[in-house]
Coordinates of C-alpha atoms in Angstrom, one line a residue:
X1 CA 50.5 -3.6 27.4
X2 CA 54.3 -2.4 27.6
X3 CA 56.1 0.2 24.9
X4 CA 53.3 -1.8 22.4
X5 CA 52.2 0.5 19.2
X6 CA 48.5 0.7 17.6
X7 CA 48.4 2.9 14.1
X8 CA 45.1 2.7 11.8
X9 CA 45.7 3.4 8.2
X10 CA 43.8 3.7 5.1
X11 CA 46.0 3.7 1.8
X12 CA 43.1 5.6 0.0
X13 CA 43.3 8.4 2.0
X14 CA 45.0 12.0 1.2
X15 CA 46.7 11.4 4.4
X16 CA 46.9 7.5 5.0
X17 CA 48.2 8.0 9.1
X18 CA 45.0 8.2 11.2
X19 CA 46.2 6.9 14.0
X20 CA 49.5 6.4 15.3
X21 CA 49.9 5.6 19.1
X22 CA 53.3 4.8 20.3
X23 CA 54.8 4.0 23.5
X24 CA 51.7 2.3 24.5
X25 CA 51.8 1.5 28.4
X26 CA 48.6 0.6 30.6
X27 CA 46.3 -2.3 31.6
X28 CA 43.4 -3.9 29.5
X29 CA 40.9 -5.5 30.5
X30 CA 37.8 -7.9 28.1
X31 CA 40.2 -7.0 25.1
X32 CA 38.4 -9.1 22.4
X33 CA 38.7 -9.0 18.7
X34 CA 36.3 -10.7 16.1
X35 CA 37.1 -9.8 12.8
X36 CA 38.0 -6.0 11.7
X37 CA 36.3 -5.2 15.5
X38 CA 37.9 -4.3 18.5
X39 CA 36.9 -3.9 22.0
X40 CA 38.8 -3.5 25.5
X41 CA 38.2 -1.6 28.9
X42 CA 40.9 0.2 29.0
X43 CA 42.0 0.5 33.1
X44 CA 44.6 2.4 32.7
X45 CA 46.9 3.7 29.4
X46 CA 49.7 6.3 28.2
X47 CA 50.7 6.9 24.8
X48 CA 52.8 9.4 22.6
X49 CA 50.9 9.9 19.9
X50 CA 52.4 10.7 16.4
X51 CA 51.6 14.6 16.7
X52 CA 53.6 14.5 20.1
X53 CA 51.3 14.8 22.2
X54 CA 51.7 12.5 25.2
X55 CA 48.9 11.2 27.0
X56 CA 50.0 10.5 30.4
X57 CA 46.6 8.6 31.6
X58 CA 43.6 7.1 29.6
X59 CA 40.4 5.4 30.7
X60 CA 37.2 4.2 29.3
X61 CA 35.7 1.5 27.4
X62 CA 36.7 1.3 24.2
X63 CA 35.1 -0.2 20.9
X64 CA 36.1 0.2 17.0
X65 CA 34.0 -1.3 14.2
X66 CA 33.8 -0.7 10.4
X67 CA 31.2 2.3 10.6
X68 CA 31.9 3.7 14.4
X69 CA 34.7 3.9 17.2
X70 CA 33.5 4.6 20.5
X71 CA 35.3 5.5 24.2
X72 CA 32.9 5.8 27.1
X73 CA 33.2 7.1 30.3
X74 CA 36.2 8.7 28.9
X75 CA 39.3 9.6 31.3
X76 CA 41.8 11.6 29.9
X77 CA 45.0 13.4 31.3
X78 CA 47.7 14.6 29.7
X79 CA 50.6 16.7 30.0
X80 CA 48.9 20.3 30.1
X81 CA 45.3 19.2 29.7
X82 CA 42.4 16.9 31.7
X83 CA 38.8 16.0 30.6
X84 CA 36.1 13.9 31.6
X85 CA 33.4 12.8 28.9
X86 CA 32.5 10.4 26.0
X87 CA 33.4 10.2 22.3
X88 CA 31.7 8.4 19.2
X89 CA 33.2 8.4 15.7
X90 CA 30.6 7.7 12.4
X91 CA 31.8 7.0 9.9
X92 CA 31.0 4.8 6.4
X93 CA 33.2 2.6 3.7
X94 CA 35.0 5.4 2.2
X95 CA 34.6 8.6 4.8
X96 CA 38.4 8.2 6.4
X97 CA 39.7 9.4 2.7
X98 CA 38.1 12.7 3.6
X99 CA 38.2 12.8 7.2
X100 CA 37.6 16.7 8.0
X101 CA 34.4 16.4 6.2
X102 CA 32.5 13.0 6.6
X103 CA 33.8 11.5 10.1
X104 CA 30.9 12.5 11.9
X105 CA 31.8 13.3 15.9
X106 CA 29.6 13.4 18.6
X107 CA 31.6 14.3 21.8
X108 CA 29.9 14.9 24.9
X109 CA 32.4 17.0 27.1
X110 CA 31.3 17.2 30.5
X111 CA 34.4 19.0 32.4
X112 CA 37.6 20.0 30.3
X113 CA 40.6 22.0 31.0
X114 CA 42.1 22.2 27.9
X115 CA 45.7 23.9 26.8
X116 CA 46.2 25.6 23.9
X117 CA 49.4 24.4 23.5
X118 CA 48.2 21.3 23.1
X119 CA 45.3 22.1 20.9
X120 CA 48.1 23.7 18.6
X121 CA 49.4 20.1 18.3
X122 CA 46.2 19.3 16.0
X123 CA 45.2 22.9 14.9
X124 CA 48.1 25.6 14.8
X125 CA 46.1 28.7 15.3
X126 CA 45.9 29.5 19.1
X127 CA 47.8 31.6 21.0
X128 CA 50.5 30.3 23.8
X129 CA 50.2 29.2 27.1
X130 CA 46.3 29.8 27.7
X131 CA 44.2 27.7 29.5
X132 CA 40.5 27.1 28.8
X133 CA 37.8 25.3 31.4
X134 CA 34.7 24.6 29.3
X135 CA 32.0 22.3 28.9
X136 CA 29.6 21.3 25.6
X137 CA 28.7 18.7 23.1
X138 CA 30.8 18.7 20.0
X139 CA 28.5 17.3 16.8
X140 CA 29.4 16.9 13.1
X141 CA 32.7 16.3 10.8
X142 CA 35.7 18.7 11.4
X143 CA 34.8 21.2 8.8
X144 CA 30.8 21.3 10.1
X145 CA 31.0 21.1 14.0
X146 CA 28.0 22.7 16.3
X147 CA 29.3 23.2 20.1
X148 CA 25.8 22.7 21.6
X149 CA 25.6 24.4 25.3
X150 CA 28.8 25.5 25.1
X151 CA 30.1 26.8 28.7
X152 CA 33.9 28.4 28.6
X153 CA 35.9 30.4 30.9
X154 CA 39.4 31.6 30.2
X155 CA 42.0 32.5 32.8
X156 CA 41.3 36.7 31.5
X157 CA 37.4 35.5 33.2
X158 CA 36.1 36.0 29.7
X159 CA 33.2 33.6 29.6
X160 CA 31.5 32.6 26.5
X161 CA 27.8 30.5 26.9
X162 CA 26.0 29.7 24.1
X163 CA 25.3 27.2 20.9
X164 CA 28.2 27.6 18.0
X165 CA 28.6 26.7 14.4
X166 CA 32.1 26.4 12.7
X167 CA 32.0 25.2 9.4
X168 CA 35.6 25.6 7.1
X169 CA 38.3 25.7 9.2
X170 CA 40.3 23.1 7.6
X171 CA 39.8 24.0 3.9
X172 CA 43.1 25.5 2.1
X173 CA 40.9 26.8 -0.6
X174 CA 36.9 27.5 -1.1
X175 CA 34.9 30.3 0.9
X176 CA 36.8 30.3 4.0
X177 CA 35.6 29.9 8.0
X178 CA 32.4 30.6 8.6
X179 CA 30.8 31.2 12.4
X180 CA 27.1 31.6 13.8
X181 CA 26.7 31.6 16.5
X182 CA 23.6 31.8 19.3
X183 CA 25.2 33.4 22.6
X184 CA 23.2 33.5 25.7
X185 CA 26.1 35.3 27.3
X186 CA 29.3 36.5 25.9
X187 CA 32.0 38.5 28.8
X188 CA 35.3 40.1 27.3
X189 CA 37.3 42.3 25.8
X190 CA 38.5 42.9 22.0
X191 CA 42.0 41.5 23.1
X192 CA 40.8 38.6 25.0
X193 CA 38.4 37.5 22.3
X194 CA 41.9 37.8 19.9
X195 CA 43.5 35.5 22.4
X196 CA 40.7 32.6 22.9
X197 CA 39.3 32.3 19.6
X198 CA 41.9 30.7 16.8
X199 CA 43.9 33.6 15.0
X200 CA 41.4 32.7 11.7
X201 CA 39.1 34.2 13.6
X202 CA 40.1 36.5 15.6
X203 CA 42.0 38.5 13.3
X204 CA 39.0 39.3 11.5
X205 CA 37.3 40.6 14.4
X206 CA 36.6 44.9 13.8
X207 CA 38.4 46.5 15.2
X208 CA 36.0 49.0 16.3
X209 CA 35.2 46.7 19.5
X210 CA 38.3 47.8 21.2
X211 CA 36.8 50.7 21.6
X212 CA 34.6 49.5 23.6
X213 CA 35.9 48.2 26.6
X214 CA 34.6 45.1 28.6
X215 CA 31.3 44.0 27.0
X216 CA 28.4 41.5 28.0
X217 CA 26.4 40.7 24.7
X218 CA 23.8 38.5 24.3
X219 CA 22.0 37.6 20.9
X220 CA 23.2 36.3 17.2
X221 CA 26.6 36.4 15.7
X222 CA 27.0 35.7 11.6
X223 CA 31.2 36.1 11.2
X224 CA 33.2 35.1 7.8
X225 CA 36.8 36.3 6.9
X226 CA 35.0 39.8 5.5
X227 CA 31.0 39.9 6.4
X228 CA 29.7 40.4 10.2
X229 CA 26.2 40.1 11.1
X230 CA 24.6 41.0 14.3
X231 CA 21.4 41.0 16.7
X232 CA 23.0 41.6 19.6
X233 CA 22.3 43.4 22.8
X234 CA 25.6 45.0 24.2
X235 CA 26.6 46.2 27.6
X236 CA 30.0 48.1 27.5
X237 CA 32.1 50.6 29.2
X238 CA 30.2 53.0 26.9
X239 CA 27.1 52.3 27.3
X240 CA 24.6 50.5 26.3
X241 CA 23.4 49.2 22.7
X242 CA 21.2 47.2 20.7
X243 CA 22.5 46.2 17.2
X244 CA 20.5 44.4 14.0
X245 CA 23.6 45.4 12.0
X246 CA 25.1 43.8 8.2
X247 CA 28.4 45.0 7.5
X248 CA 30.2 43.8 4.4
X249 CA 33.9 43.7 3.5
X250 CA 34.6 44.9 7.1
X251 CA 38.0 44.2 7.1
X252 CA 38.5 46.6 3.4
X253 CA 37.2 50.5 5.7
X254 CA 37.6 51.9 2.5
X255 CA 34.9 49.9 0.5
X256 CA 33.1 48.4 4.3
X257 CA 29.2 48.7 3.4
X258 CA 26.9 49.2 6.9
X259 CA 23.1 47.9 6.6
X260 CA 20.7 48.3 10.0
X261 CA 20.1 49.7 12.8
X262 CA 21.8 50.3 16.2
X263 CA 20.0 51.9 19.3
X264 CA 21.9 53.3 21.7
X265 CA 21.3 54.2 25.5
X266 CA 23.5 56.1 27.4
X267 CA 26.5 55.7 25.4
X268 CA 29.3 57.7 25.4
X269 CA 30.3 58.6 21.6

């Protein structure tokens, strides 16, 4: 293939450009076609695609049919980013019109270094110039994603290990994000949890945590854009804590309503 083009369509669609790969460069190898499907090992491949990001190597094999698109023993470098792993798409007649919610991913990622410049490409709300090493299994549509066994580690050493739940994150209107998550291990700060999580998120972090320092916490998290629900066990520089906490409209302190219980062991108030 040289300075060849592939773009998938659907006409139906809110947004008819699915996929739009240009300056298409690399070896193929089996590439067969039989009706609408598609397969190919693909040896080697770069690509700009139509978001700008350019994709300076890509391997694996590669299949597209009517209900799924596949690419196993994925290879993938680009200019600020690397990852090893595999990919399926699900999807049925009329899912691509409403992509974020019925495509159906399941995307094993075994070993990832992921920029979040790049990641700004598809979703604006990270931060500049960070770098993230992680490992997981991404299931579900866009707006309904679990990252099962999630393993991340930023350049700050925060390190996040647990199973997450993002549902929303692509809605303009409705209830707004919504995360639970099931941490086996959580190590940061209030700042660096600002700067790895999306701004949706992290700006609706309380404040309060800055107070306490560098924290290990283990347990449950419940976080919308104005509720906050906790069973959590939290090591900080103030001490220790256990915390089966509701707090509504956290982000209004004037109106903020505080339901549970928090134990505390040598902490410094």
């Amino acid at each position: 293939v040289t300075n060849g083009r592939y773009h998938l369509t659907n006409e139906n669609a809110v947004t008819p450009r699915i996929l739009d790969f240009q300056k298409l460069n690399g070896e193929l190898e089996d590439f067969f076609i039989k009706g609408s499907d598609i397969t190919a090992n693909i040896q080697k491949l770069s690509l700009l695609d139509h978001r700008q990001l350019f994709v300076k190597n890509l391997k694996g094999g590669f299949t597209y049919t009517k209900t799924q698109m596949k690419l196993d023993k994925l290879e993938l470098v680009t200019s600020e980013s690397a990852l090893k792993g595999a990919v399926t798409l699900t999807y049925g007649k009329d899912d691509m019109k409403d992509f974020v919610n019925r495509v159906k991913f399941d995307f094993n990622v075994d070993r990832a270094t992921v920029s979040s410049n790049e990641l700004n490409l598809f979703y604006n709300e990270f931060g500049k110039n960070q770098k993230y090493y992680l490992s997981t299994r991404l299931t579900g549509p866009m707006n309904n994603f679990v990252l099962h066994d999630l393993k991340l580690l930023d350049n700050e050493l925060s390190e996040i290990i647990g199973t997450v739940n993002f549902r929303h994150l692509f809605d303009k209107a409705g209830p707004g994000f919504y995360m639970n998550g099931d941490f086996d291990r959580v190590t940061s700060t209030y700042a660096n949890l600002r700067g790895i999580m999306p701004r949706i998120l992290g700006r609706s972090l309380p404040e309060m945590l800055e107070k306490f320092g560098r924290v290990d916490m283990v347990g449950k998290v419940i976080l919308t854009k104005k509720d906050l629900t906790t069973d959590l066990y939290v090591m900080s520089e103030l001490g220790e804590a256990e915390a089966d906490l509701e707090i509504k409209d956290f982000n209004q302190k004037n109106i903020a309503a505080y339901k549970g219980t928090i134990d505390l062991n040598n902490f410094n108030l």
